[in-house]
CSV table of C-alpha atoms in Angstrom, one decimal:
chain,number,residue,atom,x,y,z
A,15,MET,CA,63.1,40.9,93.7
A,16,LYS,CA,64.1,37.5,95.2
A,17,SER,CA,67.4,37.8,94.0
A,18,ASN,CA,67.5,41.4,95.2
A,19,GLN,CA,66.4,40.1,98.8
A,20,SER,CA,68.8,37.5,98.8
A,21,LYS,CA,71.8,39.8,97.9
A,22,SER,CA,70.7,42.0,100.6
A,23,ASP,CA,70.5,38.9,103.1
A,24,GLN,CA,73.7,37.6,101.8
A,25,PHE,CA,75.3,41.2,102.6
A,26,LYS,CA,73.7,41.5,106.0
A,27,SER,CA,75.1,38.2,107.0
A,28,LEU,CA,78.7,39.2,105.7
A,29,TYR,CA,78.6,42.4,107.2
A,30,LYS,CA,77.5,41.0,110.6
A,31,ASN,CA,80.4,38.4,110.7
A,32,HIS,CA,83.2,40.3,108.8
A,33,LYS,CA,83.2,43.8,109.6
A,34,ASP,CA,85.5,43.7,112.4
A,35,LYS,CA,88.2,41.9,110.3
A,36,ILE,CA,87.7,44.3,107.3
A,37,TYR,CA,87.9,47.4,109.7
A,38,ARG,CA,91.1,45.9,111.1
A,39,LEU,CA,92.7,45.5,107.7
A,40,CYS,CA,91.6,49.0,107.0
A,41,TYR,CA,93.0,50.4,110.2
A,42,GLY,CA,96.2,48.3,109.5
A,43,TYR,CA,96.6,50.1,106.2
A,44,LEU,CA,95.9,53.6,106.8
A,45,HIS,CA,96.4,56.0,109.6
A,46,ASP,CA,93.7,58.8,109.4
A,47,LYS,CA,90.2,58.2,111.1
A,48,ALA,CA,88.2,59.7,108.3
A,49,GLU,CA,90.3,57.7,105.7
A,50,ILE,CA,89.7,54.5,107.5
A,51,ASP,CA,85.8,54.9,107.8
A,52,ASP,CA,86.0,55.7,103.9
A,53,LEU,CA,87.9,53.0,103.0
A,54,PHE,CA,85.8,50.7,105.1
A,55,GLN,CA,82.6,51.9,103.0
A,56,GLN,CA,84.4,51.5,99.8
A,57,VAL,CA,85.3,47.8,100.9
A,58,LEU,CA,81.3,47.3,101.7
A,59,LEU,CA,80.5,49.1,98.8
A,60,ASN,CA,82.5,46.6,96.5
A,61,ILE,CA,81.6,43.6,98.4
A,62,TRP,CA,78.0,44.6,97.8
A,63,GLU,CA,78.6,45.0,94.3
A,64,ASN,CA,80.3,41.7,93.6
A,65,ILE,CA,78.6,39.5,96.3
A,66,GLU,CA,76.5,37.8,93.5
A,67,SER,CA,79.8,36.7,91.7
A,68,PHE,CA,81.1,35.1,94.8
A,69,ARG,CA,81.0,31.3,93.7
A,70,GLY,CA,82.2,29.9,96.7
A,71,GLU,CA,85.6,28.5,94.9
A,72,ALA,CA,87.6,30.1,97.7
A,73,GLN,CA,86.4,30.3,101.2
A,74,LEU,CA,84.1,33.5,102.0
A,75,SER,CA,86.9,35.2,104.3
A,76,THR,CA,89.5,34.8,102.0
A,77,TRP,CA,87.1,36.4,99.2
A,78,VAL,CA,86.5,39.3,101.5
A,79,TYR,CA,90.1,39.8,102.6
A,80,ARG,CA,91.0,39.8,98.6
A,81,VAL,CA,88.4,42.5,98.0
A,82,THR,CA,89.5,44.3,101.2
A,83,VAL,CA,93.1,44.4,100.3
A,84,ASN,CA,92.5,45.3,96.7
A,85,THR,CA,90.2,48.2,97.5
A,86,ALA,CA,92.9,49.4,99.8
A,87,ILE,CA,95.3,49.3,97.2
A,88,MET,CA,93.3,51.1,94.7
A,89,TYR,CA,91.9,53.3,97.6
A,90,SER,CA,94.3,56.8,97.1
A,91,LYS,CA,92.7,56.9,93.4
A,92,LYS,CA,89.2,55.9,94.4
A,93,HIS,CA,88.8,57.3,97.8
A,94,ARG,CA,86.6,60.3,96.6
A,95,LYS,CA,84.2,58.1,94.5
A,96,LEU,CA,81.5,57.9,97.3
A,97,ARG,CA,82.1,61.6,98.0
A,98,ASP,CA,81.5,62.4,94.6
A,99,VAL,CA,78.6,60.4,94.0
A,100,GLU,CA,76.5,60.4,96.9
A,101,ARG,CA,77.7,60.2,100.5
A,102,PRO,CA,75.8,57.0,102.1
A,103,GLU,CA,73.3,58.4,104.7
A,104,VAL,CA,75.2,56.3,107.4
A,105,ASP,CA,78.2,57.9,108.9
A,106,PHE,CA,80.3,55.6,111.2
A,107,SER,CA,82.0,58.7,112.8
A,108,LEU,CA,78.4,59.3,114.0
A,109,ALA,CA,77.9,56.0,115.8
A,110,SER,CA,79.2,57.0,118.9
A,111,ASP,CA,79.6,60.6,120.6
A,112,GLN,CA,82.7,59.7,122.2
A,113,GLU,CA,84.0,57.2,119.7
A,114,PRO,CA,87.6,56.2,120.2
A,115,GLU,CA,90.1,56.9,117.4
A,116,GLU,CA,91.1,53.1,117.4
A,117,PRO,CA,88.9,50.1,116.9
A,118,ASP,CA,86.7,49.5,120.1
A,119,SER,CA,88.6,47.0,121.9
A,120,ASP,CA,91.9,48.7,122.1
A,121,PRO,CA,92.8,48.9,125.8
A,122,LEU,CA,96.5,47.8,125.0
A,123,PRO,CA,99.3,50.3,124.4
A,124,ALA,CA,101.4,47.5,122.8
A,125,LEU,CA,98.4,47.4,120.3
A,126,ARG,CA,98.7,51.1,119.4
A,127,VAL,CA,102.7,50.9,119.6
A,128,LEU,CA,102.4,48.0,116.8
A,129,HIS,CA,99.9,50.1,114.8
A,130,GLU,CA,102.2,53.0,114.7
A,131,CYS,CA,105.1,50.6,113.8
A,132,ILE,CA,102.9,48.8,111.0
A,133,HIS,CA,102.3,52.4,109.8
A,134,LYS,CA,105.9,53.0,109.1
A,135,LEU,CA,106.1,50.0,106.8
A,136,GLU,CA,105.8,49.7,103.2
A,137,LYS,CA,102.1,49.6,102.1
A,138,GLN,CA,102.5,46.0,100.8
A,139,ASP,CA,104.2,44.7,103.9
A,140,ARG,CA,101.2,46.7,105.9
A,141,ILE,CA,99.0,44.1,104.2
A,142,ILE,CA,100.6,41.2,104.8
A,143,ILE,CA,101.5,41.6,108.3
A,144,SER,CA,97.7,42.5,108.9
A,145,LEU,CA,96.7,39.3,107.6
A,146,TYR,CA,99.4,37.3,109.4
A,147,LEU,CA,98.1,39.0,112.7
A,148,GLU,CA,94.4,38.0,111.3
A,149,ASP,CA,96.0,34.5,112.0
A,150,LEU,CA,96.0,33.4,108.4
A,151,SER,CA,97.9,30.7,107.4
A,152,TYR,CA,100.9,31.4,104.9
A,153,ALA,CA,99.1,29.6,102.2
A,154,GLU,CA,95.8,32.0,102.6
A,155,ILE,CA,98.0,35.1,102.5
A,156,ALA,CA,99.6,33.7,99.5
A,157,LYS,CA,96.2,33.2,98.0
A,158,VAL,CA,95.0,36.8,99.1
A,159,VAL,CA,98.3,38.6,97.8
A,160,GLY,CA,99.2,36.6,94.9
A,161,ILE,CA,102.6,35.6,95.8
A,162,SER,CA,104.4,32.1,96.5
A,163,VAL,CA,103.6,30.6,99.7
A,164,ASN,CA,107.5,30.4,100.2
A,165,TYR,CA,108.2,34.2,99.9
A,166,VAL,CA,105.1,34.8,101.9
A,167,GLY,CA,107.1,33.1,104.9
A,168,VAL,CA,110.5,35.1,103.5
A,169,LYS,CA,108.5,38.3,103.7
A,170,ILE,CA,106.8,37.9,107.1
A,171,ASN,CA,110.4,37.0,108.9
A,172,ARG,CA,111.6,40.3,107.2
A,173,ILE,CA,108.6,42.2,108.1
A,174,LYS,CA,108.7,40.9,112.0
A,175,ASN,CA,112.4,41.9,112.1
A,176,GLU,CA,111.8,45.3,110.8
A,177,LEU,CA,109.0,45.7,113.3
A,178,GLN,CA,111.2,44.4,116.1
A,179,GLN,CA,113.7,47.2,115.1
A,180,LEU,CA,111.0,49.8,115.2
A,181,MET,CA,109.3,48.9,118.7
A,182,PRO,CA,110.7,50.5,121.3
A,183,GLU,CA,112.7,48.7,123.9
A,184,GLN,CA,110.4,47.8,126.9
B,28,MET,CA,111.6,42.8,123.3
B,29,MET,CA,108.0,42.7,122.0
B,30,ASN,CA,107.0,39.8,120.3
B,31,ILE,CA,104.5,40.4,117.2
B,32,ASP,CA,102.8,36.9,117.4
B,33,ASP,CA,102.0,37.5,121.2
B,34,LEU,CA,99.7,40.2,120.0
B,35,LYS,CA,97.7,38.2,117.6
B,36,SER,CA,94.9,37.4,119.8
B,37,ASP,CA,94.9,41.1,121.0
B,38,TRP,CA,94.9,42.4,117.4
B,39,LYS,CA,92.0,39.9,116.7
B,40,SER,CA,90.0,40.9,119.6
B,41,GLN,CA,89.8,44.7,117.9
B,42,GLN,CA,86.3,45.5,116.9
B,43,LYS,CA,85.0,48.2,114.5
B,44,PRO,CA,84.0,51.5,116.3
B,45,GLY,CA,80.3,51.2,117.4
B,46,SER,CA,80.3,47.4,117.0
B,47,SER,CA,78.4,47.4,120.3
B,48,ALA,CA,74.7,46.3,120.3
B,49,LYS,CA,73.8,50.2,121.2
B,50,GLN,CA,76.0,51.8,118.5
B,51,GLU,CA,75.7,49.3,115.9
B,52,VAL,CA,74.9,50.5,112.4
B,53,ASP,CA,72.0,49.1,110.7
B,54,PRO,CA,73.2,47.4,107.5
B,55,THR,CA,69.8,48.0,105.8
B,56,SER,CA,70.8,51.9,105.7
B,57,LEU,CA,74.0,51.1,104.3
B,58,LEU,CA,72.4,49.0,101.8
B,59,ASN,CA,70.0,51.9,100.7
B,60,SER,CA,72.9,54.3,100.6
B,61,PHE,CA,74.4,51.8,98.1
B,62,GLU,CA,71.3,51.3,96.2
B,63,ASN,CA,71.1,55.0,96.2
B,64,VAL,CA,74.5,55.6,94.7
B,65,GLN,CA,73.8,52.8,91.9
B,66,HIS,CA,70.7,54.3,90.9
B,67,LYS,CA,71.9,57.9,90.6
B,68,THR,CA,74.7,56.4,88.3
B,69,LYS,CA,72.1,54.7,86.3
B,70,LYS,CA,70.0,57.8,86.2
B,71,GLU,CA,72.7,60.0,84.7
B,72,ASN,CA,73.7,57.4,82.0
B,73,ILE,CA,70.0,57.0,80.8
B,74,ILE,CA,69.6,60.9,80.6
B,75,LEU,CA,73.0,60.9,78.8
B,76,SER,CA,71.6,58.1,76.3
B,77,ILE,CA,68.3,59.9,75.8
B,78,THR,CA,70.2,63.1,75.0
B,79,LEU,CA,72.5,61.5,72.7
B,80,SER,CA,69.6,59.5,70.9
B,81,LEU,CA,67.8,62.8,70.6
B,82,THR,CA,70.8,64.5,68.9
B,83,ILE,CA,71.1,61.8,66.6
B,84,ALA,CA,67.5,61.6,65.5
B,85,PHE,CA,67.6,65.1,65.0
B,86,LEU,CA,70.5,64.7,62.7
B,87,TRP,CA,69.1,62.0,60.6
B,88,GLY,CA,65.7,63.9,60.7
B,89,MET,CA,67.8,66.9,59.4
B,90,VAL,CA,69.3,64.8,56.5
B,91,TYR,CA,65.8,63.3,55.7
B,92,PHE,CA,64.3,66.9,55.7
B,93,LEU,CA,67.0,68.4,53.5
B,94,GLY,CA,66.2,65.8,50.8
B,95,ASN,CA,68.9,65.3,48.1
B,96,THR,CA,71.8,65.8,50.6
B,97,SER,CA,75.2,65.1,49.2
B,98,TRP,CA,77.6,62.4,50.7
B,99,TRP,CA,79.4,65.4,52.5
B,100,VAL,CA,76.3,65.6,54.8
B,101,TYR,CA,76.0,61.7,55.1
B,102,THR,CA,80.0,61.2,55.9
B,103,GLY,CA,79.5,64.1,58.5
B,104,VAL,CA,76.4,62.8,60.1
B,105,ILE,CA,77.8,59.1,60.2
B,106,ILE,CA,80.8,60.4,61.9
B,107,MET,CA,79.0,62.3,64.6
B,108,THR,CA,76.7,59.4,65.1
B,109,VAL,CA,79.4,56.9,65.5
B,110,GLU,CA,81.0,59.2,68.0
B,111,MET,CA,77.9,59.7,69.8
B,112,ILE,CA,77.1,56.1,70.2
B,113,ALA,CA,80.8,55.7,71.2
B,114,THR,CA,80.5,58.4,73.8
B,115,ALA,CA,77.2,56.6,75.5
B,116,ALA,CA,78.7,53.1,75.4
B,117,PHE,CA,81.8,54.6,77.2
B,118,ALA,CA,79.7,56.4,79.8
B,119,TRP,CA,78.0,53.2,80.5
B,120,TYR,CA,81.3,51.6,80.7
B,121,ARG,CA,83.0,54.1,82.8
B,122,ASN,CA,80.2,54.6,85.1
B,123,SER,CA,79.7,50.7,85.5
B,124,LEU,CA,79.8,50.1,89.1
B,125,LYS,CA,81.7,46.9,88.3
B,126,LYS,CA,84.6,48.5,86.3
B,127,TRP,CA,86.9,47.2,88.8
B,128,GLY,CA,85.6,43.8,88.5
B,129,ASN,CA,88.9,41.9,89.2
B,130,VAL,CA,88.8,43.2,92.9
B,131,GLN,CA,88.1,39.7,93.7
B,132,SER,CA,91.4,38.7,92.1
B,133,ASP,CA,94.7,38.2,94.2
B,134,SER,CA,96.4,41.5,94.7
B,135,TYR,CA,99.4,41.0,92.5
B,136,ASN,CA,97.2,40.4,89.8
B,137,HIS,CA,95.0,43.2,90.6
B,138,ILE,CA,97.8,45.6,90.5
B,139,LEU,CA,99.0,44.7,87.3
B,140,ALA,CA,95.4,45.0,85.9
B,141,ALA,CA,95.0,48.6,87.6
B,142,ILE,CA,98.5,49.8,86.0
B,143,LYS,CA,97.3,48.4,82.6
B,144,LYS,CA,93.9,50.3,83.0
B,145,LEU,CA,95.5,53.6,84.5
B,146,LYS,CA,98.0,53.5,81.5
B,147,TYR,CA,95.1,52.7,79.1
B,148,ARG,CA,92.9,55.7,80.5
B,149,LYS,CA,96.4,58.0,79.9
B,150,PHE,CA,96.6,56.8,76.1
B,151,LEU,CA,92.8,57.8,75.9
B,152,MET,CA,93.1,61.1,77.2
B,153,ILE,CA,96.4,61.7,75.2
B,154,TYR,CA,95.6,60.2,71.6
B,155,VAL,CA,91.9,59.0,71.6
B,156,LEU,CA,90.1,62.1,72.5
B,157,PRO,CA,92.1,64.6,70.4
B,158,VAL,CA,91.2,62.3,67.4
B,159,TYR,CA,87.7,62.4,68.8
B,160,ALA,CA,87.6,66.1,68.7
B,161,ILE,CA,89.3,66.4,65.2
B,162,LEU,CA,86.7,64.1,63.8
B,163,LEU,CA,83.6,65.7,65.4
B,164,ILE,CA,84.8,69.3,63.9
B,165,THR,CA,85.3,67.2,60.7
B,166,GLY,CA,81.7,66.0,60.6
B,167,ILE,CA,80.3,69.2,61.5
B,168,ASN,CA,82.0,71.0,58.8
B,169,LEU,CA,81.4,68.2,56.3
B,170,VAL,CA,77.6,68.7,57.3
B,171,TYR,CA,78.1,72.5,56.9
B,172,ILE,CA,79.4,72.2,53.4
B,173,ASP,CA,76.1,71.4,52.0
B,174,VAL,CA,73.8,73.2,54.5
B,175,ILE,CA,75.5,76.4,54.0
B,176,GLY,CA,76.5,75.8,50.2
B,177,ASP,CA,73.9,78.3,49.1
B,178,MET,CA,75.9,81.4,50.5
B,179,SER,CA,78.9,83.4,49.2
B,180,LEU,CA,82.2,81.8,49.5
B,181,ILE,CA,83.6,84.4,52.2
B,182,LEU,CA,80.6,83.6,54.3
B,183,ARG,CA,81.3,80.0,54.0
B,184,TRP,CA,84.7,80.4,54.9
B,185,VAL,CA,83.9,82.6,58.0
B,186,ILE,CA,81.5,80.1,59.2
B,187,HIS,CA,83.8,76.8,58.7
B,188,LEU,CA,86.7,78.8,60.3
B,189,GLY,CA,84.6,80.1,63.1
B,190,VAL,CA,83.1,77.0,64.0
B,191,SER,CA,86.5,74.9,63.8
B,192,VAL,CA,88.4,77.6,65.7
B,193,LEU,CA,85.6,77.9,68.4
B,194,MET,CA,85.1,74.1,69.0
B,195,GLY,CA,88.7,73.5,68.8
B,196,GLY,CA,89.7,76.3,71.0
B,197,PHE,CA,87.2,74.5,73.3
B,198,PHE,CA,88.5,71.0,73.1
B,199,PHE,CA,92.0,72.0,73.7
B,200,TYR,CA,91.5,74.3,76.6
B,201,GLU,CA,89.0,71.4,78.0
B,202,LEU,CA,91.5,68.4,77.3
B,203,ASN,CA,94.5,70.4,78.3
B,204,ARG,CA,92.8,71.1,81.6
B,205,ARG,CA,91.8,67.4,82.0
B,206,LEU,CA,95.1,66.1,81.2
B,207,LYS,CA,96.9,68.1,83.6
B,208,LYS,CA,94.4,66.8,86.4
B,209,GLU,CA,94.8,63.4,85.1
B,210,ARG,CA,98.5,63.6,85.1
B,211,ARG,CA,98.4,65.1,88.8
B,212,GLU,CA,96.1,62.0,89.9
B,213,ILE,CA,97.2,59.1,87.7
B,214,ASP,CA,101.1,59.4,87.4
B,215,PRO,CA,101.3,59.2,91.1
B,216,MET,CA,99.0,56.5,91.5
B,217,ILE,CA,100.8,54.5,88.9
B,218,GLU,CA,104.0,55.0,90.7
B,219,GLU,CA,102.5,53.9,94.0
B,220,LEU,CA,101.0,50.9,92.5
B,221,GLN,CA,104.3,49.8,90.7
B,222,ALA,CA,106.0,50.5,94.0
B,223,ILE,CA,104.0,47.8,95.7
B,224,LYS,CA,104.2,45.7,92.8
B,225,LYS,CA,108.1,46.0,93.0
B,226,GLY,CA,107.9,45.3,96.7
B,227,LEU,CA,106.3,41.7,96.1
B,228,GLU,CA,108.4,41.0,93.2
B,229,LYS,CA,111.8,41.6,94.9
B,230,GLU,CA,111.1,39.3,97.2
B,231,LYS,CA,110.1,36.8,94.8
B,232,GLN,CA,113.3,37.3,92.8
B,233,GLN,CA,115.3,36.7,96.2
B,234,ASP,CA,113.2,33.7,96.9
B,235,TYR,CA,114.3,31.9,93.8
């Protein structure tokens, strides 16, 4: 009982502090609003299931990023899991009647353009550039993705170049 | 030309829809939903385990009440018991919410493990399940050798063939249907994961 309470408290605190970054990663990986919400819930479910096994070897945020990225990678296979079993009563799409398609604070057209360009990238590149935009260091990105720091750098330079080419001239 | 680095702070200022105090989703309701999912899965597993336990008890009860049973019956019942225990164990494993336990590892290793699991699932469907079906049919026929031993030879053949054809036909249809579905879902998934893996490795090779 005490353990359940502690797990709930841990989850609530994690949800409060990390929900936006989780959502941004989901939003960077997928385009469709319903799929983003679905993936977001799947990430939260995975976090809740695994939260007790977080031992603090890595930073909590690195752990959250890892779970988010791995859930996103597996999403196409698993995306029906929640629908098949039982859809959570909470529906994020109902959070607001006039909810925008993009995250709340997205007044900048430049961000919209960036999102559109990111969605044209390969899936692994979408993940890496989203982590980069989250301001993670190369070392942190390497820890999340499982590649060396050196080629995180190589990769980011390439993705940046690709994005520059994809972005319309202003 | 737009600079990606200039957009970092704007990117980080994006919030999840409904993040304003008025619209915020209560994480307690989320937790309740997750717990419901877990309870439902557990309930399904428990019902399956009870059903299989009752079937095993029935089979061994039958052996006990038949008395003087031959080794045919024992072999058949043992085969079916082992298969049912394996089914229950697999159901608990399959429905275990921590089956993708490596979700906490780095993505590259996660992809490797996922590809391995998907290939294993395919192997299970193509090789293990047909063997499972053949063993089950064999087990039932072995029990029948003794149970219907007093009947005429023709009738015994009809029963053995009837049971085998019916069960074999059912398994064939069901396995074929599932295999088609799995191929439709698993093969593209493996391809996609391999493409992501290759994308990461390509850079790795160029780096060294």
